[in-house]
mmCIF file of C-alpha atoms and ligand atoms in Angstrom:
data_model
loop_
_atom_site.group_PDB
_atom_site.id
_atom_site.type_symbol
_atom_site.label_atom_id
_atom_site.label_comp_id
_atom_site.label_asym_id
_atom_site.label_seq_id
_atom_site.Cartn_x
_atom_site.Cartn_y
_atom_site.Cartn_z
ATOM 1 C CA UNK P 6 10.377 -17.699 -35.881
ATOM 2 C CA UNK P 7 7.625 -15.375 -34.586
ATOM 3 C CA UNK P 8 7.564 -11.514 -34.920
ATOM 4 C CA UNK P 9 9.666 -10.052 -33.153
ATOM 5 C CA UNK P 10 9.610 -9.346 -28.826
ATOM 6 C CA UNK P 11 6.828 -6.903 -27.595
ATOM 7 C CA UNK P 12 9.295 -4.071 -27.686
ATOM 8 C CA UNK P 13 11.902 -4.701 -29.801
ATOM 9 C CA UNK P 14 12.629 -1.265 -30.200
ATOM 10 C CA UNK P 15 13.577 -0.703 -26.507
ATOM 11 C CA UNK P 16 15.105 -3.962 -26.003
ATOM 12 C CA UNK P 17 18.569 -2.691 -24.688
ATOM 13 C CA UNK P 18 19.417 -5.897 -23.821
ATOM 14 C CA UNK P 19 19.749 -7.477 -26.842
ATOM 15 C CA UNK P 20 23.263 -7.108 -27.219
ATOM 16 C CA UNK P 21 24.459 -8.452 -23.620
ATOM 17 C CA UNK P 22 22.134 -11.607 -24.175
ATOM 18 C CA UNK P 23 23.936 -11.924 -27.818
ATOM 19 C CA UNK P 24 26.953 -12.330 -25.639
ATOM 20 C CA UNK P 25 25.595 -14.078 -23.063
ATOM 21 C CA UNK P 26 24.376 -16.807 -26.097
ATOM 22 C CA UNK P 27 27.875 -16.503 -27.075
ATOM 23 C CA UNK P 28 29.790 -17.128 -23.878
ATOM 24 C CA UNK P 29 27.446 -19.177 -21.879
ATOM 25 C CA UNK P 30 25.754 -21.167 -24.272
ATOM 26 C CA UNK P 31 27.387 -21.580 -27.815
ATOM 27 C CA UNK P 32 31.063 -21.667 -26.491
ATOM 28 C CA UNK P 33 29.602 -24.006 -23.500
ATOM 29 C CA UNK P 34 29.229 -26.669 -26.563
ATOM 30 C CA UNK P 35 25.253 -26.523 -26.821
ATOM 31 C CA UNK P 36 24.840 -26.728 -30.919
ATOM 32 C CA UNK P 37 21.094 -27.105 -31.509
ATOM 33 C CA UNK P 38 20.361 -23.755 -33.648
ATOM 34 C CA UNK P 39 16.871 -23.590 -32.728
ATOM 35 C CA UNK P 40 17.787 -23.776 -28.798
ATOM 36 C CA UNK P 41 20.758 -21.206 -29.727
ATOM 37 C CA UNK P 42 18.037 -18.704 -31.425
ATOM 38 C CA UNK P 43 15.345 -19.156 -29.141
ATOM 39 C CA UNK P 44 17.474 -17.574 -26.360
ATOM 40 C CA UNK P 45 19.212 -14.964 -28.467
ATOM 41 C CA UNK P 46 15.708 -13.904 -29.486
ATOM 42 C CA UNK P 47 13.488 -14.128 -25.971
ATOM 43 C CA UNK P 48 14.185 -11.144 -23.751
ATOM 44 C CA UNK P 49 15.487 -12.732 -20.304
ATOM 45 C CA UNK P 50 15.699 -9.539 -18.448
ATOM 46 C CA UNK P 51 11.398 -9.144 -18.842
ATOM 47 C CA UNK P 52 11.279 -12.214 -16.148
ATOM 48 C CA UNK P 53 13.398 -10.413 -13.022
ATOM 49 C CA UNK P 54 12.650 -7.916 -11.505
ATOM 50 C CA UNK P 55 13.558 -3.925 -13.045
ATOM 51 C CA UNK P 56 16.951 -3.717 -10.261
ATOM 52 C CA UNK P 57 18.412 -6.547 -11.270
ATOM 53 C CA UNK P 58 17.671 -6.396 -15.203
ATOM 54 C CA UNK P 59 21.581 -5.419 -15.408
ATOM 55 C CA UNK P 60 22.284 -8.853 -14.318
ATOM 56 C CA UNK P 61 19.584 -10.640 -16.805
ATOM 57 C CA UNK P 62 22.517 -11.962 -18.929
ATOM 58 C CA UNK P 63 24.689 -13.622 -16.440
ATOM 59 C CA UNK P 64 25.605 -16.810 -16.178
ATOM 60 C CA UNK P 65 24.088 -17.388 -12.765
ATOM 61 C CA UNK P 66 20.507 -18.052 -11.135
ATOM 62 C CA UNK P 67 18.747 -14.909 -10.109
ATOM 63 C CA UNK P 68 16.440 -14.852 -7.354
ATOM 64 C CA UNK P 69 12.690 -14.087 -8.851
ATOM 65 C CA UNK P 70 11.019 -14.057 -4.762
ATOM 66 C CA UNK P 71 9.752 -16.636 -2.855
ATOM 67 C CA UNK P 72 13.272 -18.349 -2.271
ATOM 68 C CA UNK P 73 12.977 -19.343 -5.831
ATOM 69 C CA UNK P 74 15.218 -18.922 -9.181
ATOM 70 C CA UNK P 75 15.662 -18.231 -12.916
ATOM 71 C CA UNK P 76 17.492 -21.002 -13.730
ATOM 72 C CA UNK P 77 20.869 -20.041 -15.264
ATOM 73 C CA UNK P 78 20.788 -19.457 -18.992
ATOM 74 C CA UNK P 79 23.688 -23.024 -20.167
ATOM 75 C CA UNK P 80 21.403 -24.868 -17.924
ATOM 76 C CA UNK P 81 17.921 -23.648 -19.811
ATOM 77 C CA UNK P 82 19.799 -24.426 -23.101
ATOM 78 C CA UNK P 83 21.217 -28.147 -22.072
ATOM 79 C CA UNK P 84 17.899 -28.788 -20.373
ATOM 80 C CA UNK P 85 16.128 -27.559 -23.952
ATOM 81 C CA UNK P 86 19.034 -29.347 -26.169
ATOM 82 C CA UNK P 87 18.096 -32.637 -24.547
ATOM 83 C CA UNK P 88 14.492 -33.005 -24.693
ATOM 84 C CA UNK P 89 15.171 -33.016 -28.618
ATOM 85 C CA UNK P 90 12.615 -30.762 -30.008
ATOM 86 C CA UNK P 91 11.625 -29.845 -33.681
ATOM 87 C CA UNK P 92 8.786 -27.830 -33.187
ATOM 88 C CA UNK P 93 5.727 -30.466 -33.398
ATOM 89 C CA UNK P 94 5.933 -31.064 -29.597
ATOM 90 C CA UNK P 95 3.347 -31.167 -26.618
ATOM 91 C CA UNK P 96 5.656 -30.413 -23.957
ATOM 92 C CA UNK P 97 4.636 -30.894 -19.899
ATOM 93 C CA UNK P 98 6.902 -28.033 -18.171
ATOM 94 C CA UNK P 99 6.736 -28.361 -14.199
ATOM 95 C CA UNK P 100 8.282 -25.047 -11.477
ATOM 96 C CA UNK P 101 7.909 -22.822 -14.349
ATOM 97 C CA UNK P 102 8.874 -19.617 -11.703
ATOM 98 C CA UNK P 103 9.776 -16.627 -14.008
ATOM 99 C CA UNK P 104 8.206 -18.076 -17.097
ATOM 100 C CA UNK P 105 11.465 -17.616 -18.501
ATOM 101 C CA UNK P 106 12.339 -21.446 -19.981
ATOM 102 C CA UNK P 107 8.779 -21.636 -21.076
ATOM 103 C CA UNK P 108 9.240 -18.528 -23.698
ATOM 104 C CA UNK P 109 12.209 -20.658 -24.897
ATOM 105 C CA UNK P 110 10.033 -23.811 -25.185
ATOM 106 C CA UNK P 111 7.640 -21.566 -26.745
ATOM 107 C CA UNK P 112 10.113 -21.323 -29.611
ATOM 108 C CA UNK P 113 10.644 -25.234 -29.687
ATOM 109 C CA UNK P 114 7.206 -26.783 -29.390
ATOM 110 C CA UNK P 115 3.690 -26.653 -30.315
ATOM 111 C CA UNK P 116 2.564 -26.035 -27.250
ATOM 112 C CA UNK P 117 3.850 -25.788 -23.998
ATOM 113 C CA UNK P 118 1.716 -26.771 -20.345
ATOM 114 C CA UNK P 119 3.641 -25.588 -17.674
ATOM 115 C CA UNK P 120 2.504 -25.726 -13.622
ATOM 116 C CA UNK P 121 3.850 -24.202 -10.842
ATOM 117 C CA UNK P 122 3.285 -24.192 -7.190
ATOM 118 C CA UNK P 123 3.395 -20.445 -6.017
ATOM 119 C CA UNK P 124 0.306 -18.102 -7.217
ATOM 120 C CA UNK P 125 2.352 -15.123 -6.960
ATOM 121 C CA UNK P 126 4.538 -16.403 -9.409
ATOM 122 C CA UNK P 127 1.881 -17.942 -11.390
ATOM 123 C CA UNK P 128 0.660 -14.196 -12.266
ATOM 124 C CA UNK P 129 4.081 -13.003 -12.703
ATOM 125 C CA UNK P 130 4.695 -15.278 -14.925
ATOM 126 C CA UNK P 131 1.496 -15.373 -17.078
ATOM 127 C CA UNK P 132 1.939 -11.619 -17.135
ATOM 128 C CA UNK P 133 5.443 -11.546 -18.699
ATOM 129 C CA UNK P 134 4.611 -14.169 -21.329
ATOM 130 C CA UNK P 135 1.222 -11.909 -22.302
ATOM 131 C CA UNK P 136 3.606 -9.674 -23.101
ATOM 132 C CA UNK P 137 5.548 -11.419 -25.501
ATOM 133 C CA UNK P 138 2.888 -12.565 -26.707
ATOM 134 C CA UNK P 139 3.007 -16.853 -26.253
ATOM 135 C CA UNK P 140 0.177 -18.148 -26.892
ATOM 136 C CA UNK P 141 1.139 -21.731 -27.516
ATOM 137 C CA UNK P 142 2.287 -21.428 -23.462
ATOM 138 C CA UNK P 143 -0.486 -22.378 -20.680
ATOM 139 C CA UNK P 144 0.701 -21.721 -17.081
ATOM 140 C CA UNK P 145 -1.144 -23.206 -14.520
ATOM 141 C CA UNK P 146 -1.276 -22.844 -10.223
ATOM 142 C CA UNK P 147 -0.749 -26.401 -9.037
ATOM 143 C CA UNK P 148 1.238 -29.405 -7.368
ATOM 144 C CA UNK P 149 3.473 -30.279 -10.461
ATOM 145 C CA UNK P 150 4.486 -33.824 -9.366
ATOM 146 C CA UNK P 151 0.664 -34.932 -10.276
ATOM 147 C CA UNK P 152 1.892 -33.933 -14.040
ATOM 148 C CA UNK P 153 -1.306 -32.451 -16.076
ATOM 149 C CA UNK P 154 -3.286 -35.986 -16.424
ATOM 150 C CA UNK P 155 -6.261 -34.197 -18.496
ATOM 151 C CA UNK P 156 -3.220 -32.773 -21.583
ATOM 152 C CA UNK P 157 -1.704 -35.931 -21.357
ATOM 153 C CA UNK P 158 0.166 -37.587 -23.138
ATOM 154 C CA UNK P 159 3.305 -35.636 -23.753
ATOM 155 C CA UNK P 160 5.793 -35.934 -26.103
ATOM 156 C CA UNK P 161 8.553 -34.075 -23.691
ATOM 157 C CA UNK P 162 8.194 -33.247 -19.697
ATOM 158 C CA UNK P 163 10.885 -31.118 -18.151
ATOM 159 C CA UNK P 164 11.055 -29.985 -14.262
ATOM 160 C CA UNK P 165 13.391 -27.152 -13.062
ATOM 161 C CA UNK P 166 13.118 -28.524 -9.381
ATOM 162 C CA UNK P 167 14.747 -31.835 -8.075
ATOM 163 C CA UNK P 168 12.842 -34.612 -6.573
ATOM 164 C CA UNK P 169 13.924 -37.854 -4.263
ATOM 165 C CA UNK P 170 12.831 -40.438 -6.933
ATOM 166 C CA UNK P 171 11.278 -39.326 -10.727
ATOM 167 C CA UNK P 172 7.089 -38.763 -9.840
ATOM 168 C CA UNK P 173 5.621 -41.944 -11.334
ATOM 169 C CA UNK P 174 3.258 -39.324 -13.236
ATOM 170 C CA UNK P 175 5.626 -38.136 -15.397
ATOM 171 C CA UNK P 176 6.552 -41.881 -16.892
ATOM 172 C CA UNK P 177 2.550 -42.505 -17.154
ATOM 173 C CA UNK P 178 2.125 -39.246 -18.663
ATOM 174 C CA UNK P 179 5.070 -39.289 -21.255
ATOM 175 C CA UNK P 180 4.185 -41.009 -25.017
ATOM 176 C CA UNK P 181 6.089 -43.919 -26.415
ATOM 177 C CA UNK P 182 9.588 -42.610 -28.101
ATOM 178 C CA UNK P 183 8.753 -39.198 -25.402
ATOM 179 C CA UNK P 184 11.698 -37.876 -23.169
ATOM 180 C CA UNK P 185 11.995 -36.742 -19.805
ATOM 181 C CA UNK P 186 14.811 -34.444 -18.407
ATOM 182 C CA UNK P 187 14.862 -33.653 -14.748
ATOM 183 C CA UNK P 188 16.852 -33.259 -11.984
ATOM 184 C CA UNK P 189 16.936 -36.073 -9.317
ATOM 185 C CA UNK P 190 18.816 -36.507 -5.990
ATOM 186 C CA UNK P 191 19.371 -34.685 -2.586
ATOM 187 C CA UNK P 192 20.126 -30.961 -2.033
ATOM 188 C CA UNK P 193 23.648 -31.392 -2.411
ATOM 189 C CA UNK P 194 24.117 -34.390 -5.047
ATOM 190 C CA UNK P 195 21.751 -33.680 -7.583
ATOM 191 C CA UNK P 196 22.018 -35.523 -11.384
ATOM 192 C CA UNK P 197 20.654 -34.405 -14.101
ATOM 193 C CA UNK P 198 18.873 -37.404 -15.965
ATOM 194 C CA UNK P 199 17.079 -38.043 -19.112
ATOM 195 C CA UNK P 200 14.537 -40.812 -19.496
ATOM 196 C CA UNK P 201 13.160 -42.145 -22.996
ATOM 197 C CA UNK P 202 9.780 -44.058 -22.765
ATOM 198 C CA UNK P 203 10.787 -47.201 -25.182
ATOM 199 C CA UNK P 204 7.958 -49.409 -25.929
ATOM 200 C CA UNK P 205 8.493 -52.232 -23.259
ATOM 201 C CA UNK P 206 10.108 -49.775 -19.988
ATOM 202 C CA UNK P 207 12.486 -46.996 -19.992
ATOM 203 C CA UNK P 208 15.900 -46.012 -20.912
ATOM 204 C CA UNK P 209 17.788 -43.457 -18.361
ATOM 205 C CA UNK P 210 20.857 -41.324 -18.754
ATOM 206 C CA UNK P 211 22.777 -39.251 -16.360
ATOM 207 C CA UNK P 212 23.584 -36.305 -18.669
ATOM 208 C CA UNK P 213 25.665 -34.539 -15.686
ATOM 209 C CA UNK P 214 25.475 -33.493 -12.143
ATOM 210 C CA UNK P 215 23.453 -30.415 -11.362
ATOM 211 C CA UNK P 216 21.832 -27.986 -8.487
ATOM 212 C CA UNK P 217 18.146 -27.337 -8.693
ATOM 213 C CA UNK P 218 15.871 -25.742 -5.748
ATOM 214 C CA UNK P 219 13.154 -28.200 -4.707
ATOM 215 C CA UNK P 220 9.991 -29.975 -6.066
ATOM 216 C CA UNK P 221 7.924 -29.308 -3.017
ATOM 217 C CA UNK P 222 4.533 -31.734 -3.416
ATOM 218 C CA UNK P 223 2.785 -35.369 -3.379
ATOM 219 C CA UNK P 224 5.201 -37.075 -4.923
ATOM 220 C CA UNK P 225 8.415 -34.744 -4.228
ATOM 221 C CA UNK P 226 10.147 -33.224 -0.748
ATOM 222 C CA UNK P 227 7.398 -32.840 1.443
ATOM 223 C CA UNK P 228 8.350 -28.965 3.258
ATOM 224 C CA UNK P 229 11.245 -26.481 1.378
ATOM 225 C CA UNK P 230 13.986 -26.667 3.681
HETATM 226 N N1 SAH U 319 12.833 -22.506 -15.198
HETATM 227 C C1 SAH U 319 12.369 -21.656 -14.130
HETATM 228 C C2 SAH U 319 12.957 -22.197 -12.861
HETATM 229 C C3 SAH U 319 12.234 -21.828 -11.652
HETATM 230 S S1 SAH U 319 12.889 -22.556 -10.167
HETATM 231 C C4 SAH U 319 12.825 -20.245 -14.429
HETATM 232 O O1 SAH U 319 13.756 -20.108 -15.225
HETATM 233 O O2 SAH U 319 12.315 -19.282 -13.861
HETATM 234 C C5 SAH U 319 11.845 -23.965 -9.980
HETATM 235 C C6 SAH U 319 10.392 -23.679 -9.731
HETATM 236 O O3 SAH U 319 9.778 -24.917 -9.385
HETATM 237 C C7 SAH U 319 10.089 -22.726 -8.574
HETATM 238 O O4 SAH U 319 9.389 -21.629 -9.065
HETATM 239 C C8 SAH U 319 9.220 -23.570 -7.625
HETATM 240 O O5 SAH U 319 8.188 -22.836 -6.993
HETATM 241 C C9 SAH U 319 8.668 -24.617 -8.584
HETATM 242 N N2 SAH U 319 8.164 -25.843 -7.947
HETATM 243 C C10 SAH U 319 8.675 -26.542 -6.911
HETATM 244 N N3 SAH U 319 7.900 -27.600 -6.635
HETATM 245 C C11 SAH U 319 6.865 -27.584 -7.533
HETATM 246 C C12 SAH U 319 5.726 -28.419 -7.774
HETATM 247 N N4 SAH U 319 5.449 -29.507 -7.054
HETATM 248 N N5 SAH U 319 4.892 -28.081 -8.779
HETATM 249 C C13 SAH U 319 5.113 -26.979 -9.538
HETATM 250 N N6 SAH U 319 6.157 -26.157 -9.356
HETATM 251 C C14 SAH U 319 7.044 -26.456 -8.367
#
């Protein structure tokens, strides 16, 4: 584990995340310990803004501007659980928003490339993980459905935002034995699926049903609404 958060000392959240680890993730049946102490340890409240910091360890979205989301903590930690990581990883992370998931997959992989769309959220987001000091995490302004052709391949890709049909990008981009864990479908019917790259194709699994804002881009929903 690294040292410990920026400012540990005034971290007066620590003990509502401990609970929120407790109640929305452990006793929600996600086991993986390094998933479990990644999010007991990263400091969720740093990626909202200061009003609703009371709220950081809820088990709900939050909105972080733009019409966009943190993702709620049980989904970070099933989305994390499933990509199977041990901490040798190259991991693709696309509609990183708050930054938020990428500190946790800072925890889990080598290093973590993560895109989003909107600047302003870019620079938020860059900002907050500076702070924690992640250096293994590169976030970068751009159309995530493309992937990040000149890092690939990866050994894991993960996208917070649902798309039509999976962006052929992230299959070319993914290594042999690599998984994939995004959520496809409409606004309102939206599954959850992880894809292994097998040496001749793919396997896919619908690990549950889910409800993700958009991947707005090339190979995603064309406008937000
Ligand atoms: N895990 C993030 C979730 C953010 S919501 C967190 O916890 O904060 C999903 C993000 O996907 C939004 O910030 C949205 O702007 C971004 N997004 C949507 N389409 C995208 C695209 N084509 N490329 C990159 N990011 C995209």
């Amino acid at each position: 584990m690294k040292p410990a958060t920026a400012n540990a000392a005034r971290d007066v959240f620590a003990r509502s995340r401990r609970k929120m680890v407790e109640n929305f993730v452990i006793a929600r049946g996600i086991k993986d310990e390094r998933v479990i102490n990644a999010m007991l340890y990263v400091p969720r409240h740093i990626f909202v803004e200061e009003a609703l910091q009371p709220q950081s360890s809820g088990e709900y979205p939050l909105p972080i501007g733009r019409g966009q989301t943190i993702s709620q903590p049980y989904m970070v930690a099933f989305m994390c659980e499933a990509l199977c990581l041990n901490g040798t990883e190259k991991v693709l992370e696309i509609g990183s928003g708050s930054g938020y998931q990428s500190a946790v997959l800072s925890h889990l992989a080598e290093r973590v490339f993560a895109v989003e769309r909107i600047h302003e959220l870019v620079l938020r987001a860059k900002k907050a993980l500076d702070g924690l000091m992640c250096p293994n995490v590169v976030v970068r302004l751009g159309d995530g459905t493309l992937g990040w052709k000149e890092e690939a391949p990866f050994d894991a890709i993960i996208a917070a935002a649902h798309s039509p049909e999976i962006p052929p990008a992230y299959i070319e981009q993914l290594k042999p034995g690599g998984r994939l864990v995004l959520p496809v479908g409409g606004n309102d019917n939206q599954d959850l699926i992880r894809i292994t790259k097998k040496p001749f194709g793919i396997q896919k699994e619908v690990l549950r049903g889910c409800n993700f804002v958009k991947l707005i881009g090339r190979h995603g929903w064309k406008d937000a609404t």
